[in-house]
Every structure is written in structure tokens, then in C-alpha cells.
PDB file of C-alpha atoms in Angstrom:
ATOM      1  CA  UNK N1000     115.389 144.178 126.485  1.00 42.00           C
ATOM      2  CA  UNK N1001     114.222 147.484 127.985  1.00 45.00           C
ATOM      3  CA  UNK N1002     115.171 148.036 131.597  1.00 40.00           C
ATOM      4  CA  UNK N1003     111.554 148.472 132.764  1.00 54.00           C
ATOM      5  CA  UNK N1004     110.701 145.043 131.334  1.00 58.00           C
ATOM      6  CA  UNK N1005     112.398 143.417 134.325  1.00 67.00           C
ATOM      7  CA  UNK N1006     109.818 144.818 136.742  1.00 69.00           C
ATOM      8  CA  UNK N1007     107.034 143.593 134.459  1.00 82.00           C
ATOM      9  CA  UNK N1008     108.504 140.067 134.402  1.00 86.00           C
ATOM     10  CA  UNK N1009     108.748 139.917 138.193  1.00 83.00           C
ATOM     11  CA  UNK N1010     105.181 141.216 138.490  1.00 85.00           C
ATOM     12  CA  UNK N1011     103.897 138.674 135.958  1.00 89.00           C
ATOM     13  CA  UNK N1012     105.568 135.729 137.698  1.00 89.00           C
ATOM     14  CA  UNK N1013     104.218 136.773 141.082  1.00 87.00           C
ATOM     15  CA  UNK N1014     100.647 137.225 139.753  1.00 89.00           C
ATOM     16  CA  UNK N1015     100.805 133.929 137.862  1.00 89.00           C
ATOM     17  CA  UNK N1016     101.910 132.094 141.002  1.00 88.00           C
ATOM     18  CA  UNK N1017      99.342 133.771 143.246  1.00 87.00           C
ATOM     19  CA  UNK N1018      96.542 133.647 140.635  1.00 89.00           C
ATOM     20  CA  UNK N1019      95.506 137.013 142.021  1.00 88.00           C
ATOM     21  CA  UNK N1020      96.611 140.632 141.565  1.00 88.00           C
ATOM     22  CA  UNK N1021      95.477 141.449 145.101  1.00 88.00           C
ATOM     23  CA  UNK N1022      97.437 138.642 146.779  1.00 88.00           C
ATOM     24  CA  UNK N1023     100.520 139.249 144.608  1.00 86.00           C
ATOM     25  CA  UNK N1024     100.435 142.964 145.361  1.00 85.00           C
ATOM     26  CA  UNK N1025     100.218 142.254 149.096  1.00 86.00           C
ATOM     27  CA  UNK N1026     103.269 139.957 148.919  1.00 82.00           C
ATOM     28  CA  UNK N1027     105.272 142.527 146.977  1.00 78.00           C
ATOM     29  CA  UNK N1028     104.099 145.449 149.093  1.00 81.00           C
ATOM     30  CA  UNK N1029     102.727 147.459 146.161  1.00 84.00           C
ATOM     31  CA  UNK N1030      99.307 148.619 145.040  1.00 87.00           C
ATOM     32  CA  UNK N1031      97.266 146.170 142.874  1.00 86.00           C
ATOM     33  CA  UNK N1032      96.817 148.891 140.259  1.00 88.00           C
ATOM     34  CA  UNK N1033     100.588 149.310 139.943  1.00 86.00           C
ATOM     35  CA  UNK N1034     101.007 145.575 139.504  1.00 85.00           C
ATOM     36  CA  UNK N1035      98.292 145.493 136.864  1.00 87.00           C
ATOM     37  CA  UNK N1036      99.962 148.314 134.925  1.00 89.00           C
ATOM     38  CA  UNK N1037     103.346 146.518 135.079  1.00 88.00           C
ATOM     39  CA  UNK N1038     101.878 143.298 133.635  1.00 89.00           C
ATOM     40  CA  UNK N1039      99.883 145.216 131.025  1.00 90.00           C
ATOM     41  CA  UNK N1040     103.031 147.026 129.936  1.00 89.00           C
ATOM     42  CA  UNK N1041     104.885 143.709 129.608  1.00 89.00           C
ATOM     43  CA  UNK N1042     102.089 142.256 127.458  1.00 89.00           C
ATOM     44  CA  UNK N1043     102.117 145.312 125.204  1.00 89.00           C
ATOM     45  CA  UNK N1044     105.893 145.132 124.743  1.00 88.00           C
ATOM     46  CA  UNK N1045     105.714 141.392 123.954  1.00 89.00           C
ATOM     47  CA  UNK N1046     102.623 141.804 121.759  1.00 90.00           C
ATOM     48  CA  UNK N1047     100.772 138.860 123.373  1.00 91.00           C
ATOM     49  CA  UNK N1048      98.270 138.322 126.175  1.00 91.00           C
ATOM     50  CA  UNK N1049      99.797 136.437 129.092  1.00 91.00           C
ATOM     51  CA  UNK N1050      96.890 136.428 131.547  1.00 90.00           C
ATOM     52  CA  UNK N1051      93.156 136.005 131.279  1.00 89.00           C
ATOM     53  CA  UNK N1052      91.486 138.332 133.779  1.00 84.00           C
ATOM     54  CA  UNK N1053      87.923 138.321 135.061  1.00 77.00           C
ATOM     55  CA  UNK N1054      86.390 140.052 138.051  1.00 71.00           C
ATOM     56  CA  UNK N1055      86.680 136.772 139.982  1.00 74.00           C
ATOM     57  CA  UNK N1056      89.906 135.129 138.816  1.00 78.00           C
ATOM     58  CA  UNK N1057      93.215 135.373 136.972  1.00 87.00           C
ATOM     59  CA  UNK N1058      94.512 132.568 134.754  1.00 88.00           C
ATOM     60  CA  UNK N1059      97.348 131.934 132.348  1.00 90.00           C
ATOM     61  CA  UNK N1060      96.871 131.895 128.619  1.00 90.00           C
ATOM     62  CA  UNK N1061      98.643 129.126 126.705  1.00 89.00           C
ATOM     63  CA  UNK N1062     101.304 131.628 125.647  1.00 90.00           C
ATOM     64  CA  UNK N1063     101.491 132.911 129.228  1.00 87.00           C
ATOM     65  CA  UNK N1064     102.102 129.392 130.565  1.00 90.00           C
ATOM     66  CA  UNK N1065     104.942 128.890 128.076  1.00 91.00           C
ATOM     67  CA  UNK N1066     106.429 132.285 128.936  1.00 90.00           C
ATOM     68  CA  UNK N1067     106.193 131.522 132.663  1.00 90.00           C
ATOM     69  CA  UNK N1068     108.176 128.309 132.190  1.00 90.00           C
ATOM     70  CA  UNK N1069     110.976 130.318 130.548  1.00 89.00           C
ATOM     71  CA  UNK N1070     111.161 133.310 132.882  1.00 87.00           C
ATOM     72  CA  UNK N1071     110.367 131.713 136.266  1.00 86.00           C
ATOM     73  CA  UNK N1072     113.946 130.423 136.833  1.00 86.00           C
ATOM     74  CA  UNK N1073     115.339 133.919 136.156  1.00 80.00           C
ATOM     75  CA  UNK N1074     112.777 135.469 138.497  1.00 77.00           C
ATOM     76  CA  UNK N1075     113.715 132.938 141.177  1.00 78.00           C
ATOM     77  CA  UNK N1076     117.378 133.867 140.738  1.00 77.00           C
ATOM     78  CA  UNK N1077     116.527 137.553 141.103  1.00 73.00           C
ATOM     79  CA  UNK N1078     114.521 136.873 144.263  1.00 71.00           C
ATOM     80  CA  UNK N1079     117.303 134.686 145.677  1.00 71.00           C
ATOM     81  CA  UNK N1080     119.887 137.371 144.927  1.00 71.00           C
ATOM     82  CA  UNK N1081     117.752 139.947 146.711  1.00 68.00           C
ATOM     83  CA  UNK N1082     117.323 137.672 149.715  1.00 62.00           C
ATOM     84  CA  UNK N1083     121.082 137.069 149.859  1.00 61.00           C
ATOM     85  CA  UNK N1084     121.753 140.801 149.754  1.00 64.00           C
ATOM     86  CA  UNK N1085     119.248 141.439 152.529  1.00 62.00           C
ATOM     87  CA  UNK N1086     120.882 138.738 154.634  1.00 56.00           C
ATOM     88  CA  UNK N1087     124.353 140.199 153.989  1.00 60.00           C
ATOM     89  CA  UNK N1088     122.992 143.647 154.823  1.00 62.00           C
ATOM     90  CA  UNK N1089     121.947 142.456 158.258  1.00 69.00           C
ATOM     91  CA  UNK N1090     124.917 140.169 159.055  1.00 80.00           C
ATOM     92  CA  UNK N1091     128.572 141.205 159.287  1.00 90.00           C
ATOM     93  CA  UNK N1092     130.387 139.118 156.701  1.00 88.00           C
ATOM     94  CA  UNK N1093     132.901 139.396 153.873  1.00 89.00           C
ATOM     95  CA  UNK N1094     136.292 141.111 153.629  1.00 92.00           C
ATOM     96  CA  UNK N1095     136.815 144.362 155.548  1.00 94.00           C
ATOM     97  CA  UNK N1096     139.681 146.196 153.843  1.00 95.00           C
ATOM     98  CA  UNK N1097     141.242 148.991 155.891  1.00 95.00           C
ATOM     99  CA  UNK N1098     143.991 151.522 155.194  1.00 94.00           C
ATOM    100  CA  UNK N1099     145.911 152.203 158.416  1.00 92.00           C
ATOM    101  CA  UNK N1100     148.919 154.183 159.606  1.00 89.00           C
ATOM    102  CA  UNK N1101     151.656 152.136 161.272  1.00 87.00           C
ATOM    103  CA  UNK N1102     150.815 153.689 164.642  1.00 88.00           C
ATOM    104  CA  UNK N1103     147.506 151.807 164.565  1.00 90.00           C
ATOM    105  CA  UNK N1104     149.206 148.404 164.717  1.00 90.00           C
ATOM    106  CA  UNK N1105     150.273 148.513 168.395  1.00 90.00           C
ATOM    107  CA  UNK N1106     147.610 150.969 169.568  1.00 90.00           C
ATOM    108  CA  UNK N1107     144.505 149.455 168.004  1.00 91.00           C
ATOM    109  CA  UNK N1108     144.957 146.351 165.867  1.00 92.00           C
ATOM    110  CA  UNK N1109     147.172 144.172 168.062  1.00 92.00           C
ATOM    111  CA  UNK N1110     144.920 144.454 171.168  1.00 92.00           C
ATOM    112  CA  UNK N1111     141.628 143.918 169.279  1.00 93.00           C
ATOM    113  CA  UNK N1112     142.437 141.780 166.238  1.00 94.00           C
ATOM    114  CA  UNK N1113     141.913 138.397 167.914  1.00 95.00           C
ATOM    115  CA  UNK N1114     138.778 139.292 169.933  1.00 95.00           C
ATOM    116  CA  UNK N1115     137.162 140.991 166.914  1.00 96.00           C
ATOM    117  CA  UNK N1116     137.769 138.025 164.641  1.00 96.00           C
ATOM    118  CA  UNK N1117     136.501 135.657 167.341  1.00 96.00           C
ATOM    119  CA  UNK N1118     133.335 137.754 167.688  1.00 95.00           C
ATOM    120  CA  UNK N1119     132.783 137.990 163.905  1.00 95.00           C
ATOM    121  CA  UNK N1120     134.156 134.806 162.310  1.00 95.00           C
ATOM    122  CA  UNK N1121     132.524 135.572 158.952  1.00 92.00           C
ATOM    123  CA  UNK N1122     134.472 138.832 158.587  1.00 94.00           C
ATOM    124  CA  UNK N1123     137.913 138.606 156.980  1.00 94.00           C
ATOM    125  CA  UNK N1124     140.318 141.453 157.727  1.00 95.00           C
ATOM    126  CA  UNK N1125     142.614 142.906 155.072  1.00 96.00           C
ATOM    127  CA  UNK N1126     144.869 145.455 156.817  1.00 96.00           C
ATOM    128  CA  UNK N1127     147.150 147.613 154.668  1.00 94.00           C
ATOM    129  CA  UNK N1128     149.558 149.797 156.652  1.00 92.00           C
ATOM    130  CA  UNK N1129     150.744 152.998 154.987  1.00 86.00           C
ATOM    131  CA  UNK N1130     151.453 156.346 156.637  1.00 80.00           C
ATOM    132  CA  UNK N1131     150.857 158.289 153.413  1.00 78.00           C
ATOM    133  CA  UNK N1132     147.449 159.618 152.488  1.00 77.00           C
ATOM    134  CA  UNK N1133     145.348 157.116 150.554  1.00 80.00           C
ATOM    135  CA  UNK N1134     142.285 157.679 148.363  1.00 83.00           C
ATOM    136  CA  UNK N1135     140.257 154.887 149.955  1.00 86.00           C
ATOM    137  CA  UNK N1136     137.489 154.950 147.350  1.00 80.00           C
ATOM    138  CA  UNK N1137     139.902 154.762 144.413  1.00 79.00           C
ATOM    139  CA  UNK N1138     142.023 152.080 146.079  1.00 87.00           C
ATOM    140  CA  UNK N1139     139.077 149.856 147.027  1.00 87.00           C
ATOM    141  CA  UNK N1140     139.177 150.266 150.823  1.00 91.00           C
ATOM    142  CA  UNK N1141     136.077 150.116 152.998  1.00 92.00           C
ATOM    143  CA  UNK N1142     137.579 152.690 155.365  1.00 92.00           C
ATOM    144  CA  UNK N1143     140.793 154.336 156.471  1.00 92.00           C
ATOM    145  CA  UNK N1144     142.237 155.390 159.823  1.00 91.00           C
ATOM    146  CA  UNK N1145     143.948 158.722 160.380  1.00 85.00           C
ATOM    147  CA  UNK N1146     144.373 161.423 163.009  1.00 80.00           C
ATOM    148  CA  UNK N1147     141.130 163.408 163.153  1.00 69.00           C
ATOM    149  CA  UNK N1148     142.515 166.788 162.148  1.00 59.00           C
ATOM    150  CA  UNK N1149     143.920 165.282 158.949  1.00 59.00           C
ATOM    151  CA  UNK N1150     140.604 163.937 157.603  1.00 64.00           C
ATOM    152  CA  UNK N1151     139.442 164.943 154.143  1.00 66.00           C
ATOM    153  CA  UNK N1152     136.448 167.302 154.272  1.00 67.00           C
ATOM    154  CA  UNK N1153     134.148 164.986 152.293  1.00 68.00           C
ATOM    155  CA  UNK N1154     134.693 161.995 154.580  1.00 77.00           C
ATOM    156  CA  UNK N1155     132.550 160.718 157.441  1.00 82.00           C
ATOM    157  CA  UNK N1156     134.669 160.233 160.545  1.00 82.00           C
ATOM    158  CA  UNK N1157     134.033 157.859 163.443  1.00 84.00           C
ATOM    159  CA  UNK N1158     136.126 158.780 166.489  1.00 86.00           C
ATOM    160  CA  UNK N1159     138.038 155.894 168.054  1.00 86.00           C
ATOM    161  CA  UNK N1160     139.456 156.567 171.516  1.00 83.00           C
ATOM    162  CA  UNK N1161     140.590 159.816 173.067  1.00 85.00           C
ATOM    163  CA  UNK N1162     143.173 162.490 172.192  1.00 89.00           C
ATOM    164  CA  UNK N1163     146.700 161.288 171.444  1.00 91.00           C
ATOM    165  CA  UNK N1164     148.978 162.650 174.154  1.00 94.00           C
ATOM    166  CA  UNK N1165     152.499 163.367 172.937  1.00 95.00           C
ATOM    167  CA  UNK N1166     155.575 162.879 175.144  1.00 97.00           C
ATOM    168  CA  UNK N1167     159.315 163.366 175.026  1.00 98.00           C
ATOM    169  CA  UNK N1168     161.002 160.279 176.436  1.00 98.00           C
ATOM    170  CA  UNK N1169     164.517 159.177 177.273  1.00 98.00           C
ATOM    171  CA  UNK N1170     166.163 156.378 179.214  1.00 98.00           C
ATOM    172  CA  UNK N1171     167.303 156.992 182.817  1.00 98.00           C
ATOM    173  CA  UNK N1172     170.844 156.171 181.675  1.00 97.00           C
ATOM    174  CA  UNK N1173     170.760 158.791 178.918  1.00 97.00           C
ATOM    175  CA  UNK N1174     169.357 161.468 181.263  1.00 97.00           C
ATOM    176  CA  UNK N1175     171.952 160.643 183.920  1.00 97.00           C
ATOM    177  CA  UNK N1176     174.726 161.160 181.353  1.00 96.00           C
ATOM    178  CA  UNK N1177     173.302 164.184 179.542  1.00 96.00           C
ATOM    179  CA  UNK N1178     170.987 165.922 181.989  1.00 96.00           C
ATOM    180  CA  UNK N1179     167.232 166.534 181.861  1.00 97.00           C
ATOM    181  CA  UNK N1180     165.877 169.288 179.589  1.00 97.00           C
ATOM    182  CA  UNK N1181     163.691 171.802 181.422  1.00 96.00           C
ATOM    183  CA  UNK N1182     162.307 173.688 178.411  1.00 96.00           C
ATOM    184  CA  UNK N1183     161.932 172.800 174.711  1.00 96.00           C
ATOM    185  CA  UNK N1184     164.804 175.152 173.866  1.00 95.00           C
ATOM    186  CA  UNK N1185     167.128 172.871 175.860  1.00 96.00           C
ATOM    187  CA  UNK N1186     166.649 170.133 173.261  1.00 96.00           C
ATOM    188  CA  UNK N1187     169.183 171.835 171.013  1.00 95.00           C
ATOM    189  CA  UNK N1188     171.891 170.486 173.331  1.00 95.00           C
ATOM    190  CA  UNK N1189     170.595 166.895 173.265  1.00 96.00           C
ATOM    191  CA  UNK N1190     170.834 163.903 170.950  1.00 96.00           C
ATOM    192  CA  UNK N1191     167.438 163.402 169.357  1.00 97.00           C
ATOM    193  CA  UNK N1192     165.798 160.526 167.530  1.00 97.00           C
ATOM    194  CA  UNK N1193     163.540 161.838 164.767  1.00 95.00           C
ATOM    195  CA  UNK N1194     160.627 160.485 162.768  1.00 92.00           C
ATOM    196  CA  UNK N1195     160.479 161.188 159.037  1.00 90.00           C
ATOM    197  CA  UNK N1196     157.887 159.783 156.670  1.00 80.00           C
ATOM    198  CA  UNK N1197     159.778 161.201 153.694  1.00 79.00           C
ATOM    199  CA  UNK N1198     163.157 162.975 153.619  1.00 82.00           C
ATOM    200  CA  UNK N1199     161.677 165.779 155.715  1.00 88.00           C
ATOM    201  CA  UNK N1200     161.928 165.329 159.492  1.00 91.00           C
ATOM    202  CA  UNK N1201     158.631 165.811 161.320  1.00 90.00           C
ATOM    203  CA  UNK N1202     158.961 168.747 163.742  1.00 94.00           C
ATOM    204  CA  UNK N1203     158.324 168.304 167.450  1.00 96.00           C
ATOM    205  CA  UNK N1204     155.431 170.518 168.506  1.00 95.00           C
ATOM    206  CA  UNK N1205     155.144 172.112 171.954  1.00 97.00           C
ATOM    207  CA  UNK N1206     152.939 174.577 173.778  1.00 96.00           C
ATOM    208  CA  UNK N1207     155.052 177.360 175.326  1.00 95.00           C
ATOM    209  CA  UNK N1208     153.235 180.166 177.174  1.00 93.00           C
ATOM    210  CA  UNK N1209     150.059 179.396 175.262  1.00 92.00           C
ATOM    211  CA  UNK N1210     151.727 179.406 171.836  1.00 95.00           C
ATOM    212  CA  UNK N1211     152.555 176.539 169.512  1.00 94.00           C
ATOM    213  CA  UNK N1212     156.299 176.183 169.047  1.00 95.00           C
ATOM    214  CA  UNK N1213     157.879 173.800 166.539  1.00 95.00           C
ATOM    215  CA  UNK N1214     161.338 172.306 167.023  1.00 95.00           C
ATOM    216  CA  UNK N1215     163.064 170.406 164.232  1.00 94.00           C
ATOM    217  CA  UNK N1216     165.790 168.278 165.813  1.00 92.00           C
ATOM    218  CA  UNK N1217     169.269 167.911 164.410  1.00 88.00           C
ATOM    219  CA  UNK N1218     168.795 164.172 164.754  1.00 93.00           C
ATOM    220  CA  UNK N1219     171.438 161.587 165.460  1.00 94.00           C
ATOM    221  CA  UNK N1220     169.026 158.923 164.175  1.00 95.00           C
ATOM    222  CA  UNK N1221     166.125 159.247 161.723  1.00 95.00           C
ATOM    223  CA  UNK N1222     163.564 156.441 161.253  1.00 92.00           C
ATOM    224  CA  UNK N1223     160.158 156.150 159.598  1.00 88.00           C
ATOM    225  CA  UNK N1224     158.350 154.230 162.345  1.00 86.00           C
ATOM    226  CA  UNK N1225     157.451 155.685 165.740  1.00 88.00           C
ATOM    227  CA  UNK N1226     157.858 152.365 167.599  1.00 89.00           C
ATOM    228  CA  UNK N1227     161.511 152.242 166.498  1.00 93.00           C
ATOM    229  CA  UNK N1228     162.018 155.820 167.773  1.00 94.00           C
ATOM    230  CA  UNK N1229     160.830 154.641 171.182  1.00 96.00           C
ATOM    231  CA  UNK N1230     162.994 151.508 171.127  1.00 96.00           C
ATOM    232  CA  UNK N1231     166.064 153.584 170.272  1.00 97.00           C
ATOM    233  CA  UNK N1232     165.291 155.967 173.137  1.00 97.00           C
ATOM    234  CA  UNK N1233     164.998 153.019 175.544  1.00 97.00           C
ATOM    235  CA  UNK N1234     168.448 151.898 174.389  1.00 97.00           C
ATOM    236  CA  UNK N1235     169.876 155.242 175.506  1.00 97.00           C
ATOM    237  CA  UNK N1236     170.560 156.636 172.037  1.00 97.00           C
ATOM    238  CA  UNK N1237     168.759 159.924 172.687  1.00 97.00           C
ATOM    239  CA  UNK N1238     165.384 161.564 173.276  1.00 98.00           C
ATOM    240  CA  UNK N1239     162.296 160.741 171.222  1.00 97.00           C
ATOM    241  CA  UNK N1240     158.998 162.541 170.607  1.00 96.00           C
ATOM    242  CA  UNK N1241     156.133 160.076 170.339  1.00 93.00           C
ATOM    243  CA  UNK N1242     152.577 159.147 171.254  1.00 93.00           C
ATOM    244  CA  UNK N1243     152.419 158.254 174.951  1.00 95.00           C
ATOM    245  CA  UNK N1244     150.348 155.127 174.282  1.00 92.00           C
ATOM    246  CA  UNK N1245     153.152 153.653 172.202  1.00 92.00           C
ATOM    247  CA  UNK N1246     155.672 154.208 174.993  1.00 95.00           C
ATOM    248  CA  UNK N1247     153.354 153.133 177.833  1.00 93.00           C
ATOM    249  CA  UNK N1248     154.873 149.655 178.466  1.00 94.00           C
ATOM    250  CA  UNK N1249     158.430 151.028 178.606  1.00 97.00           C
ATOM    251  CA  UNK N1250     157.317 153.944 180.771  1.00 97.00           C
ATOM    252  CA  UNK N1251     155.594 151.537 183.160  1.00 96.00           C
ATOM    253  CA  UNK N1252     158.697 149.348 183.415  1.00 97.00           C
ATOM    254  CA  UNK N1253     160.982 152.326 184.065  1.00 97.00           C
ATOM    255  CA  UNK N1254     162.960 151.797 180.852  1.00 98.00           C
ATOM    256  CA  UNK N1255     161.811 155.249 179.735  1.00 98.00           C
ATOM    257  CA  UNK N1256     161.103 158.496 181.570  1.00 98.00           C
ATOM    258  CA  UNK N1257     158.969 161.432 180.411  1.00 98.00           C
ATOM    259  CA  UNK N1258     160.474 164.912 180.223  1.00 98.00           C
ATOM    260  CA  UNK N1259     159.047 168.321 179.275  1.00 97.00           C
ATOM    261  CA  UNK N1260     155.534 167.135 180.221  1.00 96.00           C
ATOM    262  CA  UNK N1261     154.044 170.646 180.759  1.00 96.00           C
ATOM    263  CA  UNK N1262     154.904 171.562 177.164  1.00 97.00           C
ATOM    264  CA  UNK N1263     153.685 168.445 175.334  1.00 97.00           C
ATOM    265  CA  UNK N1264     150.415 168.768 173.368  1.00 95.00           C
ATOM    266  CA  UNK N1265     147.597 166.311 172.729  1.00 93.00           C
ATOM    267  CA  UNK N1266     146.645 165.626 169.109  1.00 89.00           C
ATOM    268  CA  UNK N1267     143.214 164.910 167.707  1.00 87.00           C
ATOM    269  CA  UNK N1268     141.932 161.332 168.288  1.00 88.00           C
ATOM    270  CA  UNK N1269     142.216 158.626 165.675  1.00 88.00           C
ATOM    271  CA  UNK N1270     139.216 158.514 163.367  1.00 87.00           C
ATOM    272  CA  UNK N1271     138.002 155.770 161.089  1.00 89.00           C
ATOM    273  CA  UNK N1272     136.782 157.511 157.939  1.00 88.00           C
ATOM    274  CA  UNK N1273     134.640 156.382 155.027  1.00 87.00           C
ATOM    275  CA  UNK N1274     132.879 158.069 152.085  1.00 81.00           C
ATOM    276  CA  UNK N1275     129.161 157.842 152.928  1.00 69.00           C
ATOM    277  CA  UNK N1276     126.867 157.787 155.925  1.00 63.00           C
ATOM    278  CA  UNK N1277     124.203 155.894 153.953  1.00 63.00           C
ATOM    279  CA  UNK N1278     124.097 152.102 153.962  1.00 66.00           C
ATOM    280  CA  UNK N1279     127.249 151.518 155.993  1.00 81.00           C
ATOM    281  CA  UNK N1280     128.181 147.840 155.427  1.00 85.00           C
ATOM    282  CA  UNK N1281     127.462 145.636 158.469  1.00 89.00           C
ATOM    283  CA  UNK N1282     131.105 144.487 158.582  1.00 92.00           C
ATOM    284  CA  UNK N1283     132.273 148.116 158.923  1.00 92.00           C
ATOM    285  CA  UNK N1284     129.555 149.046 161.415  1.00 90.00           C
ATOM    286  CA  UNK N1285     130.474 145.981 163.489  1.00 93.00           C
ATOM    287  CA  UNK N1286     134.149 147.026 163.519  1.00 94.00           C
ATOM    288  CA  UNK N1287     133.364 150.610 164.579  1.00 91.00           C
ATOM    289  CA  UNK N1288     131.004 149.478 167.343  1.00 92.00           C
ATOM    290  CA  UNK N1289     133.450 146.810 168.539  1.00 93.00           C
ATOM    291  CA  UNK N1290     136.357 149.251 168.823  1.00 91.00           C
ATOM    292  CA  UNK N1291     134.223 151.750 170.695  1.00 89.00           C
ATOM    293  CA  UNK N1292     132.893 149.103 173.076  1.00 90.00           C
ATOM    294  CA  UNK N1293     136.440 147.922 173.817  1.00 89.00           C
ATOM    295  CA  UNK N1294     138.172 151.309 173.912  1.00 84.00           C
ATOM    296  CA  UNK N1295     139.010 150.748 177.595  1.00 80.00           C
ATOM    297  CA  UNK N1296     141.444 148.042 176.478  1.00 78.00           C
ATOM    298  CA  UNK N1297     143.381 150.429 174.234  1.00 79.00           C
ATOM    299  CA  UNK N1298     146.215 152.839 174.964  1.00 73.00           C
ATOM    300  CA  UNK N1299     144.449 155.657 173.093  1.00 72.00           C
TER     301      UNK N1299
END
């Protein structure tokens, strides 16, 4: 079957049901002449006349009536499928699959997971946490979350929250025993807790006299999750370099204290990224809008 035969079948069924090219064209939102050409093309491909046309009426031939009985169920299925797609297009539903860095769990997902799922009960969340870069299109994700400055150039980014303020933190007990660093260079004399996604330790970045300065600690403890860096610092094991939002509860309770504040930078905000600006799925649009509307509840 030629691909353009499908449009002719749909046109034929609609005209046969309406008994009028004009009424059928109005229902389909096309010109009557276009509808007539589609049916004529179908008749020529089949080699039979399906409709008897006069200036006053349209009727089925015997062959046309038989053909209508065969193709009407398929046409109904096509129309039903289209209606279902239009409904899904307008209503957030289905599985929203997201690729997220571990930092997003406490900063974004934990505060909003329950209220989002309560607000959109027909959306199922599939959250895959991985700090490495992921090809979201190849891996079947609807979107990914990363720090803004690390987005791929061909991705659309939706900013979520404000800049990520970095801090150096330590416990009051540790600082009482080891002193408080006044400048980033002083860190060389301190025990440090480092983050490393691979075998390479992530450097601590500072702003000193308007210049970016990187410090790679000779760490006493290396972990691959920032929350554990903060927990270790609260236990007095050393100083940690982390996102302030992650340390906020321990800072508020006094379990941690910030040091070197004038030198600590702010990183680009978190961005949800996805491949195309056209036809964003309702489930993804709902998630973006929900996070933005509830950003005041987040520590970002």
C-alpha cells in the first residue's frame, strides 16, 4: 500500500459518513477540492468507483459500501489514536525519565518529589543518578540535570534556581584544634576531605585578588559524593569544599562553620536540559514549571 493511500482512505470514510464533500471538508479542516482529489486518487489506485457524485448529493456505490465496511474500523482506530495523542499532548502523564547528578537528590528531588507526584498523579518518575556525562537522547532520557556551564552546545537549558555558592566548611572542634585558615594558601597546612568522581581529585577553586586560583588538596579522605564530604567535615575529620545548600542544615545547627568566605566562588545554576524546544512533552513542561514555581523551597 502506498503511503498516500492512507489519506485517501480517511477522506473517503469521512465523505461517506457525511454524504457531503463540503461537510466532510469542514470537519477535517481542509478545502473541499483537496478532499475530492484525495478520494479521486484513491479510486484511481483501486481501479473502482467508490462514490456516486452529483451536484446535489454524494452516495456510495455497491463496491464503495463494501469497501467502507472493511476500512471503517481501521479509520476509527486511526482517529482514536490521534485523539489519544492530542489528549496526552495536553495532559501531563506517562513516565518522566531524568538523568541527574547526585547533588540533585538533596537539593532538588527530596524537597519536591512528594509534592510534584501529588500534583501530577499520572506522571511516573524514573530518576537515574549519575555524576558522569550522559547522552540523554541515546540513553532514552526525557531530560538531564547538570551545572549550567557544563551543558552541551546543542541542548536547550531550563535554569532551575540560582547560582550554586561554594563554601569551605569545618567543625568548631576541628577549627579549635587546628586553627582557622585566613587565605586559600593556608589550606596546605590543614587536613582536607576531597571529592573525586574518578581517580582524579576535583580541585578547590577560589577567587584571589580577582583571579581564579585552583588548589588540589593532599586529602586525608577522598569520597565520590559531596554529602559524605560534608558529613565527614561535621565529624571533625577535616575541611571540605562543597555547595552551601548541601551544608545548610549543619551550618544552621552550628555543627559546621564557614571559612574563607571572601574567596569562595559561585558556580552556574543547575539547568534541566533536553534536545529540542519544539513539542516539549507535557510531563516535562509540568516538571520544569513546578520546580520554578517552588524554587523558594529549595536550597539552590
